[in-house]
Short mmCIF file of C-alpha atoms in Angstrom, two decimals:
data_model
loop_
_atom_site.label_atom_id
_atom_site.label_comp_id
_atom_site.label_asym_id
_atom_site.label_seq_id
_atom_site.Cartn_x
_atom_site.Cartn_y
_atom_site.Cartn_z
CA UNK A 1 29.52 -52.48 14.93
CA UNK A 2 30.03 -48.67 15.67
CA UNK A 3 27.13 -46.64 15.74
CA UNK A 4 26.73 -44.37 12.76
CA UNK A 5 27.57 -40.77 13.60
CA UNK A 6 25.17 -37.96 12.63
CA UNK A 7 26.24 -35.75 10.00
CA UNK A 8 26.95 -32.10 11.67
CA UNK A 9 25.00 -30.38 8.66
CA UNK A 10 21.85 -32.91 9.49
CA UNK A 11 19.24 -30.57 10.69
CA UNK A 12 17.36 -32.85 13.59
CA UNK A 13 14.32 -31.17 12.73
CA UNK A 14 13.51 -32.28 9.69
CA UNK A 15 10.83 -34.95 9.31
CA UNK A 16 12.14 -38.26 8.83
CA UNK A 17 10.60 -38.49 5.49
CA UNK A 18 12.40 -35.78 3.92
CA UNK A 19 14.16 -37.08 0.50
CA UNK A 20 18.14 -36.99 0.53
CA UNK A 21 19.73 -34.93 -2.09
CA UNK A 22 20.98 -36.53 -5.33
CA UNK A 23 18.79 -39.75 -4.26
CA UNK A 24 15.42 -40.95 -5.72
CA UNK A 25 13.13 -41.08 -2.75
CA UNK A 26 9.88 -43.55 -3.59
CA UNK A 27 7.99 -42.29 -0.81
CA UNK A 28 5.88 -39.62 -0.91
CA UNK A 29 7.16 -36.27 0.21
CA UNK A 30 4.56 -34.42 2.64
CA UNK A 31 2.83 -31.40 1.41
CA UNK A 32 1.31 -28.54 3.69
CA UNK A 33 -2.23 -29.34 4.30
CA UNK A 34 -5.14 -26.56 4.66
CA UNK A 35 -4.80 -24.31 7.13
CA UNK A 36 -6.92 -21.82 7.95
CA UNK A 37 -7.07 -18.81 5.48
CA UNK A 38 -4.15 -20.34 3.53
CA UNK A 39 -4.06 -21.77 0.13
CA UNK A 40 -1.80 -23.77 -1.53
CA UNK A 41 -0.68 -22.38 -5.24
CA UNK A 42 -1.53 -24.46 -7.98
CA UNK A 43 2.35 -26.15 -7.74
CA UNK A 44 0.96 -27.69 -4.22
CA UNK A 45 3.22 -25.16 -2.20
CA UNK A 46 2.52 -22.59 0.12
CA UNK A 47 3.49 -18.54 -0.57
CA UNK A 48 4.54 -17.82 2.91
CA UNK A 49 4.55 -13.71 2.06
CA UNK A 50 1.20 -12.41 3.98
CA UNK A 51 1.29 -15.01 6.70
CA UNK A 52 1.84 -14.03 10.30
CA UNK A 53 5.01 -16.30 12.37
CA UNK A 54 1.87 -18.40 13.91
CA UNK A 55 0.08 -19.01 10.12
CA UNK A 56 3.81 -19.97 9.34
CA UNK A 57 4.47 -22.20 12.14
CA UNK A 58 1.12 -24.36 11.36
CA UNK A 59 2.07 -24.79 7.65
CA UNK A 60 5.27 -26.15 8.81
CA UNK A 61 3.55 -28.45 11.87
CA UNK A 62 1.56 -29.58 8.97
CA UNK A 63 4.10 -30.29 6.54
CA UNK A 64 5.84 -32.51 9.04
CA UNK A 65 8.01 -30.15 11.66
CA UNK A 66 7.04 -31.33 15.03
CA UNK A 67 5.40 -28.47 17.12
CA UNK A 68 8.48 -26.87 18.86
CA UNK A 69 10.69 -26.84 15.22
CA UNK A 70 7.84 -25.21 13.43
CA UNK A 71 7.72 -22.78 15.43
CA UNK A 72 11.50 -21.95 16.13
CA UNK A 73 11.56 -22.35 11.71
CA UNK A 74 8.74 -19.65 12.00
CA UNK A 75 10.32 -17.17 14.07
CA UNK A 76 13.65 -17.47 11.64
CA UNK A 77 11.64 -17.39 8.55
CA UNK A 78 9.60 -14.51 9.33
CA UNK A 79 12.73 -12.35 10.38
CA UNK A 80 14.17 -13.18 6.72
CA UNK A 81 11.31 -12.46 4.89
CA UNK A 82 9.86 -9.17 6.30
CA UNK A 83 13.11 -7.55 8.30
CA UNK A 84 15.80 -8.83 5.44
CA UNK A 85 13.65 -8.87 2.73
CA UNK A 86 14.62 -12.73 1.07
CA UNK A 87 13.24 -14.02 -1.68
CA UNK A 88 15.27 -17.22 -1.73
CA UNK A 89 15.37 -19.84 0.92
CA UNK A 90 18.97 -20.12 0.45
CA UNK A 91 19.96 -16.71 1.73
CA UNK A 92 18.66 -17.89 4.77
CA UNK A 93 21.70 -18.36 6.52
CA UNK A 94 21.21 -19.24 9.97
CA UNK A 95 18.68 -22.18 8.56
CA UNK A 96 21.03 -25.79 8.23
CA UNK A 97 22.09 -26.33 4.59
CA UNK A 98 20.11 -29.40 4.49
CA UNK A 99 16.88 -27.58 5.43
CA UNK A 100 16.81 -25.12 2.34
CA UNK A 101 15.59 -27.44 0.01
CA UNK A 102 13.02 -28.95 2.23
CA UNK A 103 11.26 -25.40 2.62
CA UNK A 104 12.06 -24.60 -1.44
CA UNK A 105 10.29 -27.19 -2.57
CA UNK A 106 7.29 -26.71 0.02
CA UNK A 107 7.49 -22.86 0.13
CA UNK A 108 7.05 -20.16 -1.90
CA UNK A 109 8.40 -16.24 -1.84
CA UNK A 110 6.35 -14.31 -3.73
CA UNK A 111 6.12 -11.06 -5.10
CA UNK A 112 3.17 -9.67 -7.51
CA UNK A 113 4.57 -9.23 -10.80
CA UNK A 114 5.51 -6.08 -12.28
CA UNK A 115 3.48 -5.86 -15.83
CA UNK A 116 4.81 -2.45 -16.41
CA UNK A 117 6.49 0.44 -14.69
CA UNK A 118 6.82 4.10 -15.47
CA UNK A 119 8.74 7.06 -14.32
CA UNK A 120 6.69 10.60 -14.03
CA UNK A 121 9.29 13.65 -15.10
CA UNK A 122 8.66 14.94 -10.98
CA UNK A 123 10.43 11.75 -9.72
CA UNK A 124 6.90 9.91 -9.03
CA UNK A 125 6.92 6.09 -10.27
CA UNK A 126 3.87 3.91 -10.98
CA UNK A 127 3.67 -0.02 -11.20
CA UNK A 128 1.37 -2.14 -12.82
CA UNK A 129 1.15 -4.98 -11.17
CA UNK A 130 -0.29 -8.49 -11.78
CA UNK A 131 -1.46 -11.14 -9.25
CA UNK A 132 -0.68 -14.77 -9.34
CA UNK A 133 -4.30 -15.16 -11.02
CA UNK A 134 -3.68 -12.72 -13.51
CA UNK A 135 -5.51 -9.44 -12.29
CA UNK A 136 -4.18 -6.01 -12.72
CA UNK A 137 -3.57 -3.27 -10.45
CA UNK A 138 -1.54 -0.59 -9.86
CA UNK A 139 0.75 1.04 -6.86
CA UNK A 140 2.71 4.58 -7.04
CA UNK A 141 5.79 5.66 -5.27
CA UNK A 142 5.81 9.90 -4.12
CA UNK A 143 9.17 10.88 -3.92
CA UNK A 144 9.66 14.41 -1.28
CA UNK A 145 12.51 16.07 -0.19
CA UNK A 146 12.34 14.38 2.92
CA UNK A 147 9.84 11.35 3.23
CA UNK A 148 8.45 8.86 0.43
CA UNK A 149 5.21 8.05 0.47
CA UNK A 150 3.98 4.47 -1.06
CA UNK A 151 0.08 4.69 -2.21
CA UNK A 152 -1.21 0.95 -1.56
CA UNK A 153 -4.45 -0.97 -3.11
CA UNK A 154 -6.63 -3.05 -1.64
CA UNK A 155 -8.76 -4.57 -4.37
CA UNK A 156 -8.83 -4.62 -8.09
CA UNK A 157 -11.03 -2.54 -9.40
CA UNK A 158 -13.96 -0.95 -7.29
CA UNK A 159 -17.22 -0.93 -5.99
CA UNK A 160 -18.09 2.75 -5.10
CA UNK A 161 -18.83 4.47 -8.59
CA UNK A 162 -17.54 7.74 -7.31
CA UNK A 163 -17.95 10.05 -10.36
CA UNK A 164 -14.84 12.23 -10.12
CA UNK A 165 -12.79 8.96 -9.55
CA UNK A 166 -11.14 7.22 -13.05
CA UNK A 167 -10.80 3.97 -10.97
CA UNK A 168 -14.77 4.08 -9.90
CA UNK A 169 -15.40 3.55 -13.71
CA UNK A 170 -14.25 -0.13 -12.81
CA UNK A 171 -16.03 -3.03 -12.20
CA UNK A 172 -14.91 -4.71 -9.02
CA UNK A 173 -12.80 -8.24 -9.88
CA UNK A 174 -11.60 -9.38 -6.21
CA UNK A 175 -10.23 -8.74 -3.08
CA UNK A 176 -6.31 -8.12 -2.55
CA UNK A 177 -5.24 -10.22 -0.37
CA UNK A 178 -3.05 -9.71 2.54
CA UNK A 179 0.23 -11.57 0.58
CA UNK A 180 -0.63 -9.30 -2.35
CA UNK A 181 -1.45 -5.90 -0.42
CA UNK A 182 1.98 -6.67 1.87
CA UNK A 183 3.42 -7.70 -0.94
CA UNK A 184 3.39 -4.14 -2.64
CA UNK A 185 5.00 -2.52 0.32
CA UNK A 186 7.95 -5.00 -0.24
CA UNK A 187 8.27 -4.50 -3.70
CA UNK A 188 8.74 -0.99 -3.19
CA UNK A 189 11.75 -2.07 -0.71
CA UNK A 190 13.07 -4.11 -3.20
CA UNK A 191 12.67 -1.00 -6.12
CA UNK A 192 14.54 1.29 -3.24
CA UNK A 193 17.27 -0.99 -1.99
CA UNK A 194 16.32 -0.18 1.61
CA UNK A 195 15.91 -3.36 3.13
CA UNK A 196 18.14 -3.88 6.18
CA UNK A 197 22.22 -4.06 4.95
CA UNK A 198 21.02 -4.60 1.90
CA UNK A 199 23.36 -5.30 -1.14
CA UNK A 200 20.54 -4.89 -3.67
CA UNK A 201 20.38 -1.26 -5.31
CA UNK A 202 17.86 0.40 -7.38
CA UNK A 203 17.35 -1.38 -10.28
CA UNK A 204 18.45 0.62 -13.21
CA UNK A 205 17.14 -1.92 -16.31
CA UNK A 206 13.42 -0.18 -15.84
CA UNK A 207 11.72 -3.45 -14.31
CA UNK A 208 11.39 -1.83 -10.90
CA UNK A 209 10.85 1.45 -11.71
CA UNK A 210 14.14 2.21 -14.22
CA UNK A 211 17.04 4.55 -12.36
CA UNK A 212 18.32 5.16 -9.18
CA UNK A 213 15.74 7.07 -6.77
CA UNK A 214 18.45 8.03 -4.52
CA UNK A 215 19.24 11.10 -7.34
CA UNK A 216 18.37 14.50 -5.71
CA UNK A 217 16.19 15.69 -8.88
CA UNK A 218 14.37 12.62 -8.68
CA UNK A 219 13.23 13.37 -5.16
CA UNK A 220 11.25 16.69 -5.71
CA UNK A 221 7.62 17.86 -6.42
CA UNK A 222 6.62 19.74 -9.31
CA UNK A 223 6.81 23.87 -8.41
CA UNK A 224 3.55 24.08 -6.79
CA UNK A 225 0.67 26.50 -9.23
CA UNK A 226 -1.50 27.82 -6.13
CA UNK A 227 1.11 30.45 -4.64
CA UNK A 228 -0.92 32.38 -1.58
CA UNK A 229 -2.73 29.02 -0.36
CA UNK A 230 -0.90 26.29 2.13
CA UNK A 231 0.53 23.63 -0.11
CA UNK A 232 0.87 20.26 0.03
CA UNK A 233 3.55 18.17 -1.47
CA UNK A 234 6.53 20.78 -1.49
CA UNK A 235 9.37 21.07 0.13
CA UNK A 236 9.19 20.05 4.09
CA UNK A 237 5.78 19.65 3.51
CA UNK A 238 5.49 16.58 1.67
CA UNK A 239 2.78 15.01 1.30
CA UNK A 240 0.87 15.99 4.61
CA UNK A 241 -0.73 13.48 5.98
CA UNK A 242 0.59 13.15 8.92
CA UNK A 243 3.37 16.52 9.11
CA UNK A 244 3.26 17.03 12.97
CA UNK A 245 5.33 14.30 13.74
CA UNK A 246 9.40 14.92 13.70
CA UNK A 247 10.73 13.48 10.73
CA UNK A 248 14.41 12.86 11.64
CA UNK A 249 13.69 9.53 13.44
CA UNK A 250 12.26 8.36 10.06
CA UNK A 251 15.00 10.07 7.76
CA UNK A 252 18.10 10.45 9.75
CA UNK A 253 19.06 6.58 7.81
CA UNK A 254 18.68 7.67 4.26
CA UNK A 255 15.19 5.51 3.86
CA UNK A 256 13.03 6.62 1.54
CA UNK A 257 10.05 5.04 2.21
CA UNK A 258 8.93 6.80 5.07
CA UNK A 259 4.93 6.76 5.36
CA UNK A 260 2.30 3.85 3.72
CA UNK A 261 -1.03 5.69 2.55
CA UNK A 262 -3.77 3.11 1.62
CA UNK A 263 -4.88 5.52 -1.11
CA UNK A 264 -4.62 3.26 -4.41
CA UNK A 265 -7.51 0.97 -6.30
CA UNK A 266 -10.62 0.05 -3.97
CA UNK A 267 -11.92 0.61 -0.69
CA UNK A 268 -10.26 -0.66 2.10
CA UNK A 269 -12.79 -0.82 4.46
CA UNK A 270 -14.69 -3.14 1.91
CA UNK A 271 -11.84 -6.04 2.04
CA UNK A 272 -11.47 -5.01 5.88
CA UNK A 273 -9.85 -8.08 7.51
CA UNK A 274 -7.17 -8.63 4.23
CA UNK A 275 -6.28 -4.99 4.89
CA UNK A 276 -6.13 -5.27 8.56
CA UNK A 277 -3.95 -8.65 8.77
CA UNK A 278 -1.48 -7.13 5.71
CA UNK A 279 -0.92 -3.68 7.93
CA UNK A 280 -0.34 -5.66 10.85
CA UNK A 281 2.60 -7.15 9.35
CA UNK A 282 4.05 -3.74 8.03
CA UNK A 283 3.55 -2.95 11.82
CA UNK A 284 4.99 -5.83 13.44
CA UNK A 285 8.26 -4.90 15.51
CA UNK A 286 9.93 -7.99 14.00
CA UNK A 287 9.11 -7.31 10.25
CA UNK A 288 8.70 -4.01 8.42
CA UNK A 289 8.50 -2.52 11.77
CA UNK A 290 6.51 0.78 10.37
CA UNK A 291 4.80 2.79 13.22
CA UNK A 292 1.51 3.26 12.91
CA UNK A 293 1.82 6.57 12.27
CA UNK A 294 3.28 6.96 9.13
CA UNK A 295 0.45 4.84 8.08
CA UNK A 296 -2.64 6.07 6.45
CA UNK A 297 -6.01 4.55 5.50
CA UNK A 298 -8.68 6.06 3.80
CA UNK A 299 -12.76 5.32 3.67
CA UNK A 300 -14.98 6.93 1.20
CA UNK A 301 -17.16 6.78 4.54
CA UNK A 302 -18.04 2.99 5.69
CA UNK A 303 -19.76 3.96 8.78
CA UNK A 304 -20.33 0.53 10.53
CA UNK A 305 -16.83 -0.26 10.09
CA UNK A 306 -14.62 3.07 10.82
CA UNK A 307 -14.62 2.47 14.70
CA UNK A 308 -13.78 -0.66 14.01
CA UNK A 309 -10.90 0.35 11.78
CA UNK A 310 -9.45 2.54 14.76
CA UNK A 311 -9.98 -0.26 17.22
CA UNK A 312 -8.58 -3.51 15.18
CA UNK A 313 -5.68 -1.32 13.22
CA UNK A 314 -5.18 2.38 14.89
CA UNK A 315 -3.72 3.91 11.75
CA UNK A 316 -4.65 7.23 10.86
CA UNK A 317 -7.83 7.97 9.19
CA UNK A 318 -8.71 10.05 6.27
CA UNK A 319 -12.00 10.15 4.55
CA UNK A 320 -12.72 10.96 1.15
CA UNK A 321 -15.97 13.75 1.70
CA UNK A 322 -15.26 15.94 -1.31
CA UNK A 323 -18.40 17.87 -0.65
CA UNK A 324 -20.78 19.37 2.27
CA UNK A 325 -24.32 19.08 1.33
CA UNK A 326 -26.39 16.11 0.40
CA UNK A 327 -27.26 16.59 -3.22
CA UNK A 328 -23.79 16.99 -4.19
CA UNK A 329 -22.30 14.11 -2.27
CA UNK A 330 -25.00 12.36 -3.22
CA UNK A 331 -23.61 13.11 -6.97
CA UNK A 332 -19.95 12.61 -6.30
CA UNK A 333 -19.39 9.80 -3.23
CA UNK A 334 -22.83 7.87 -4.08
CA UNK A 335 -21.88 5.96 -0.93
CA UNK A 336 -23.51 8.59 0.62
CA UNK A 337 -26.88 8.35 0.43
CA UNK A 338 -26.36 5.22 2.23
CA UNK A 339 -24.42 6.72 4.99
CA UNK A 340 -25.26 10.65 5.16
CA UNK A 341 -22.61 13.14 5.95
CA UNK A 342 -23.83 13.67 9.85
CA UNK A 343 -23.59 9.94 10.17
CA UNK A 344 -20.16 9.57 8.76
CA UNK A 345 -19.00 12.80 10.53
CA UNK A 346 -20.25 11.21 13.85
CA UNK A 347 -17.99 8.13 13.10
CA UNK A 348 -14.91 10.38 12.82
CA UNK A 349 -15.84 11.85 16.45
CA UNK A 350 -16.40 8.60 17.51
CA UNK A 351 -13.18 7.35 15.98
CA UNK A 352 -10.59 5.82 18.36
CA UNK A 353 -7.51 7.37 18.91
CA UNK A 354 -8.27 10.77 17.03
CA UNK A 355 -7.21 13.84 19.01
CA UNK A 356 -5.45 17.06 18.39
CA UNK A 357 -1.56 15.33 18.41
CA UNK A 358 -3.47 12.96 15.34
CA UNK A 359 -5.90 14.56 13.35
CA UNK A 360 -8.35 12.79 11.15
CA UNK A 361 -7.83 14.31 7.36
CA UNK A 362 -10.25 14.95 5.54
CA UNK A 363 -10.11 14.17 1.10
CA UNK A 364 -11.71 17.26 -0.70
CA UNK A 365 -11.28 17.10 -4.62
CA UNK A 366 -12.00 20.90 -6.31
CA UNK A 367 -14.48 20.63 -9.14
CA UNK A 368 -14.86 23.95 -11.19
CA UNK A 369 -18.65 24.96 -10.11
CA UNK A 370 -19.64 21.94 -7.92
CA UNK A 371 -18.24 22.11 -4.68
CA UNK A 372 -15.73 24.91 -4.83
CA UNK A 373 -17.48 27.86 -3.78
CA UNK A 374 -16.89 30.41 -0.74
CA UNK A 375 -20.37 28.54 0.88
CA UNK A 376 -19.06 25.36 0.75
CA UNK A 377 -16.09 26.58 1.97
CA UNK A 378 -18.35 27.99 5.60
CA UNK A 379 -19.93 24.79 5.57
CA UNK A 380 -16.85 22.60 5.79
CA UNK A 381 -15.35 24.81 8.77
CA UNK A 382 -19.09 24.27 10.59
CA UNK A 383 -19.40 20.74 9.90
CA UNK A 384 -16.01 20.60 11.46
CA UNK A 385 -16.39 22.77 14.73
CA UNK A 386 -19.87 21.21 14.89
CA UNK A 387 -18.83 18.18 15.68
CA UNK A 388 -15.45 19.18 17.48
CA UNK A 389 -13.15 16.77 14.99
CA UNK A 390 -9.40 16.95 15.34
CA UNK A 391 -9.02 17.96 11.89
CA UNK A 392 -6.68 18.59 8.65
CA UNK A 393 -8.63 19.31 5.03
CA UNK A 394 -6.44 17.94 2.16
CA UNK A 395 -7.77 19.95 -1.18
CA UNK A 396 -7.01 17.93 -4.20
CA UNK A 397 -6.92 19.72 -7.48
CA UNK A 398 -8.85 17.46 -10.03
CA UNK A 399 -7.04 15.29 -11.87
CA UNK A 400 -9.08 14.90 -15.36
CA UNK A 401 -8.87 12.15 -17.14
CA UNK A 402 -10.53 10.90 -20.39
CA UNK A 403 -14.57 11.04 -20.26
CA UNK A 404 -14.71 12.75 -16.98
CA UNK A 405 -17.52 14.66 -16.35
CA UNK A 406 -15.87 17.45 -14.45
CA UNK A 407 -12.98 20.03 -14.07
CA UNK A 408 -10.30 21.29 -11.81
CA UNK A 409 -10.90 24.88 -10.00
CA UNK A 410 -9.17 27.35 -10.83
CA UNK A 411 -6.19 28.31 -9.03
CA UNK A 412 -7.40 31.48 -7.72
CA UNK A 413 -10.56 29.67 -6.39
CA UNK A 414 -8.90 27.05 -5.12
CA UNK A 415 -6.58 29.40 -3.00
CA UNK A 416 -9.95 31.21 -2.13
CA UNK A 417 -11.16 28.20 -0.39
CA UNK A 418 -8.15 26.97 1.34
CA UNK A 419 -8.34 30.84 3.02
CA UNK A 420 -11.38 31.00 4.34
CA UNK A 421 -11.20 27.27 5.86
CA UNK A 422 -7.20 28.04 6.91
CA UNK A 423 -8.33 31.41 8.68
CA UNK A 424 -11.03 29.98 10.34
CA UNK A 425 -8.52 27.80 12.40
CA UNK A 426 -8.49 24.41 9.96
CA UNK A 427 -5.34 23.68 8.25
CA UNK A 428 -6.28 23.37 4.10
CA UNK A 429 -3.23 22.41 1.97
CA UNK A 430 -3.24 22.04 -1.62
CA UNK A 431 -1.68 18.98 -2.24
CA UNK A 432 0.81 19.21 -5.08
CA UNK A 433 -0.27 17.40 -8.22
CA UNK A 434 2.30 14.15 -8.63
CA UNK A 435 2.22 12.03 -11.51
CA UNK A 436 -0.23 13.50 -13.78
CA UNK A 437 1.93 12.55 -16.74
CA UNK A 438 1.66 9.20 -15.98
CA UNK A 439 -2.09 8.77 -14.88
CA UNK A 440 -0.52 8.64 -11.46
CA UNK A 441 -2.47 11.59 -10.22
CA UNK A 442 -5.19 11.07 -7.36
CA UNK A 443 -7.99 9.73 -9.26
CA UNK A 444 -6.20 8.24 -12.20
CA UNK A 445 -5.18 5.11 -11.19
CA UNK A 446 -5.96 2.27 -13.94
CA UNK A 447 -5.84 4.46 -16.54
CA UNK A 448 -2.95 3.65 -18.48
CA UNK A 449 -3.70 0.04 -18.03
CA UNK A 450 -7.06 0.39 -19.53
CA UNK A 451 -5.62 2.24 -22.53
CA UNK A 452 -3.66 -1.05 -23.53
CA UNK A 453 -4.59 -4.25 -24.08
CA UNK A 454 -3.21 -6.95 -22.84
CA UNK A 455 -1.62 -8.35 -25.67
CA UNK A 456 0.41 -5.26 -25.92
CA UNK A 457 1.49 -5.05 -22.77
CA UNK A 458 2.50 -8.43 -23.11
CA UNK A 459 4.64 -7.49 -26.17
CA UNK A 460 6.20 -4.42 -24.46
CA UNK A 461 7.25 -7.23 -21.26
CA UNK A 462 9.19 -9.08 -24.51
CA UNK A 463 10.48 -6.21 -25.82
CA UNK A 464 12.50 -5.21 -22.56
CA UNK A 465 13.11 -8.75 -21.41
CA UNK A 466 15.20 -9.06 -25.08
CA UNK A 467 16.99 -5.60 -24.70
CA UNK A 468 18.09 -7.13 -21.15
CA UNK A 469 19.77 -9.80 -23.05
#
C-alpha cells in the first residue's frame, strides 16, 4: 500500500491534536496554560497584544507547539501584530492556511474599545475608551504642523489628589495594563492609517475619531493668546517636549504620530513595571520601532522610583512641580510632603541619561495668585541652577473645569513669568491650549465621561451603530 502523501498546505508544526476543519474532533483541543503574567480571557484564549515574542512563544509551547515552532510562530506573530498592525489571524500571510484557525481559536487581537470619540474644532481628538472589564479611560491625539503627539494613560482613575488636576478628583479603579496601555498607541495607528503599507485609512464614520486627519486645517493649533512669551504648541514648535531633535527623520514619510507623551489618567510611576514592559514594545526595533526619544513620561515626583525609570526605560522625563515652595506644593502636588521639592529635584540630577542634548522638562500649571508671581518666577531659575539640571520649564495655562478651586493667569502675567525664567538662560514656553472644547485640555481628562452616565453613553454607541446601517 503506498504511503499517504502529506498535504503541501499541512503545517508540520501543528500539534497532532489539532481538530481538522469541517470534522467533529472528540478530543479535547489544548488550551494555553498559565504563564507567567498572562491571563487567559474569560473565552479560555489568550490576547496576545502586550506580550513580548518570548511571552508569545511560551503561550504557544504551552498550547502544544514544540519549543523550536513556538518560537519561529512568535517571531512571525509579533512582526504582524506590532510592525503591520493585524487584527486578524488570517492576514497573516506568511503563516500556512491550516495554522490560522489553530491560533484564532486560541488567540486573541485585542484592542480597548472605543466608548466614544470626539473631535476638538483645533484638530485635537479624544477617545473614551473601555477595557475588556469594563473600566473607562480616556487617550487624546495633538495634531501640529509637523509632529503628532499621542497623550497615553496608565491607570484608571488616580491616586495623587492633585488639586488643580480634574482627573485627581478620581478614585483610583486599577492598573492599565501593558496590552491596554500598548494597546492605545495602536489604536491611534489604526485611527491614522499609518501602519506600515497600510490599506486602512482614517475612518470617516466617527468611531475612530470621525474624518480624515491627513486635512491641513485639521493639523493646526489654536492662534496662540500670550504674544511676547515663547510658545508652545504653534507652528514648528509643537508641542515641545523634546524640540532639539531634527524632525525630518520622523516626518519626511507623512506619519503623523511622531512622539508618545505618557501624560493621560494616573501616574505612571505608580503602575511602574505595566508601563515599563508596554514602552518597551513601542520601542522594540521589530514592532512600533519608536525611539526613545520621541517618548515622554511624566512623575508628579516618585522619588524612589525616577532613577529607576531612567535606568529600566531611558525615555525622557518630565515632572509635574507646578510650584517652588513647600506650602504651596504642599497644596497643589500633595505628593509632596512625602517627597519634598530638594528631594525630588535631587532625583532629576541624579536621573540617568539627562544632559544638555536631553533636558529633563519640567510641568508648571499658572494659577491666578498661587504660584504665578515674579518670586516664584526667581525661585524656579535658582532651584534650577542650584542643582545644575539640564532643563526646559513647560508653563501650562490652567485649564478650569467644573468645581475647580482655581484660575488661569492672566496672559500678561503669564508672559511675565516665562521672561524672567527665559532671560535668565531657561527655556519657558507656553504651551498652547489644545482641546479645551472637549475637556481635552491638560487637566481635564475624565471629564466628559463623568458628565454622562453610562446608560447614555451606551445609547449614543446605538445611536451611531444604527446610522452606520
Amino acid at each position: 500500500m503506498r504511503a499517504m502523501q502529506q498535504s503541501p498546505d499541512l503545517d508540520p508544526t501543528l500539534p497532532a491534536t489539532m481538530p481538522i476543519a469541517g470534522h467533529i474532533d472528540p478530543v479535547p483541543v489544548p488550551r494555553p496554560g498559565l504563564v507567567d503574567g498572562v491571563t487567559p480571557r474569560e473565552d479560555g484564549r489568550v490576547d496576545l497584544i502586550g506580550l513580548t515574542k518570548k511571552q508569545i512563544a511560551a503561550v504557544f509551547e504551552t498550547a502544544g507547539l514544540d519549543a523550536k515552532a513556538a518560537k519561529l510562530r512568535a517571531k512571525q506573530v509579533f512582526h504582524w501584530l506590532y510592525h503591520r498592525g493585524v487584527t486578524d489571524f488570517e492576514a497573516m500571510t506568511d503563516i500556512a492556511k491550516t495554522m490560522r484557525p489553530w491560533l484564532s481559536e486560541r488567540f486573541f487581537i485585542g484592542r480597548p474599545e472605543i466608548v466614544e470619540a470626539q473631535v476638538s474644532s483645533d484638530g485635537t481628538r479624544k477617545w473614551l475608551l473601555r477595557t475588556a472589564d469594563g473600566h473607562d479611560f480616556e487617550m487624546v491625539f495633538i495634531p501640529d504642523a509637523d509632529r503628532g503627539t499621542l497623550c497615553v494613560s496608565s491607570q484608571v482613575g488616580c491616586t495623587l489628589n492633585c488639586r488643580f488636576c480634574h482627573t485627581g478628583t478620581m478614585r483610583l479603579v486599577r492598573n492599565l495594563t501593558p496590552g491596554e496601555i500598548v494597546g492605545q498607541v495602536m489604536l491611534a495607528r489604526d485611527a491614522l492609517g499609518e501602519w506600515p503599507n497600510s490599506m486602512q485609512r482614517p475612518r470617516t464614520d466617527g468611531s475612530l475619531g470621525g474624518g480624515d486627519l491627513r486635512q491641513s486645517g485639521a493639523m493646526l493649533p489654536e492662534a496662540p493668546a500670550f504674544a511676547g512669551a515663547q510658545v508652545e504648541g504653534a507652528g514648528g514648535q509643537g508641542n515641545s517636549w523634546d524640540n532639539d531633535e531634527d524632525e525630518a527623520a520622523y516626518t519626511a514619510d507623512g506619519r503623523l504620530l511622531t512622539n508618545i507623551v505618557m501624560m493621560g489618567m494616573g501616574e505612571p510611576l505608580y503602575n511602574f513595571d505595566n508601563v515599563r514592559d508596554a514602552l518597551k514594545l513601542v520601542m522594540d526595533g521589530d514592532g512600533l520601532a519608536l525611539s526613545k526619544r520621541r517618548i515622554t513620561l511624566s512623575t508628579s515626583g516618585i522619588v524612589p522610583l525616577m532613577a529607576r525609570a531612567g535606568e529600566e526605560i531611558g525615555v525622557n522625563l518630565a515632572v509635574s512641580l507646578h510650584a517652588v515652595t513647600k506650602d504651596v506644593r504642599d497644596e497643589i502636588v500633595p505628593i509632596n510632603r512625602k517627597y519634598g521639592i530638594e528631594e525630588l529635584l535631587q532625583a532629576c540630577a541624579d536621573y540617568p541619561g539627562s544632559s544638555n542634548a536631553r533636558r529633563i522638562t519640567f510641568e508648571y500649571v499658572m494659577l491666578k495668585d498661587k504660584n504665578d508671581s515674579d518670586a516664584d518666577a526667581r525661585e524656579l531659575v535658582r532651584l534650577i541652577k542650584q542643582y545644575k539640571l539640564p532643563a526646559k520649564v513647560n508653563l501650562i495655562p490652567f485649564n478650569p473645569w467644573e468645581g475647580a478651586a482655581y484660575e488661569c493667569s492672566t496672559p500678561e502675567r503669564i508672559r511675565r513669568f516665562s521672561s524672567i525664567v527665559f532671560e535668565a538662560g531657561i527655556s519657558a514656553p507656553v504651551r498652547t491650549p489644545r482641546g479645551r472644547d472637549i475637556d481635552a485640555a491638560c487637566g481635564q481628562l475624565k471629564t466628559s465621561a463623568e458628565k454622562k452616565s453610562r446608560a447614555e453613553l451606551d445609547r449614543l454607541a446605538e445611536e451611531k451603530m444604527a446610522a452606520l446601517d
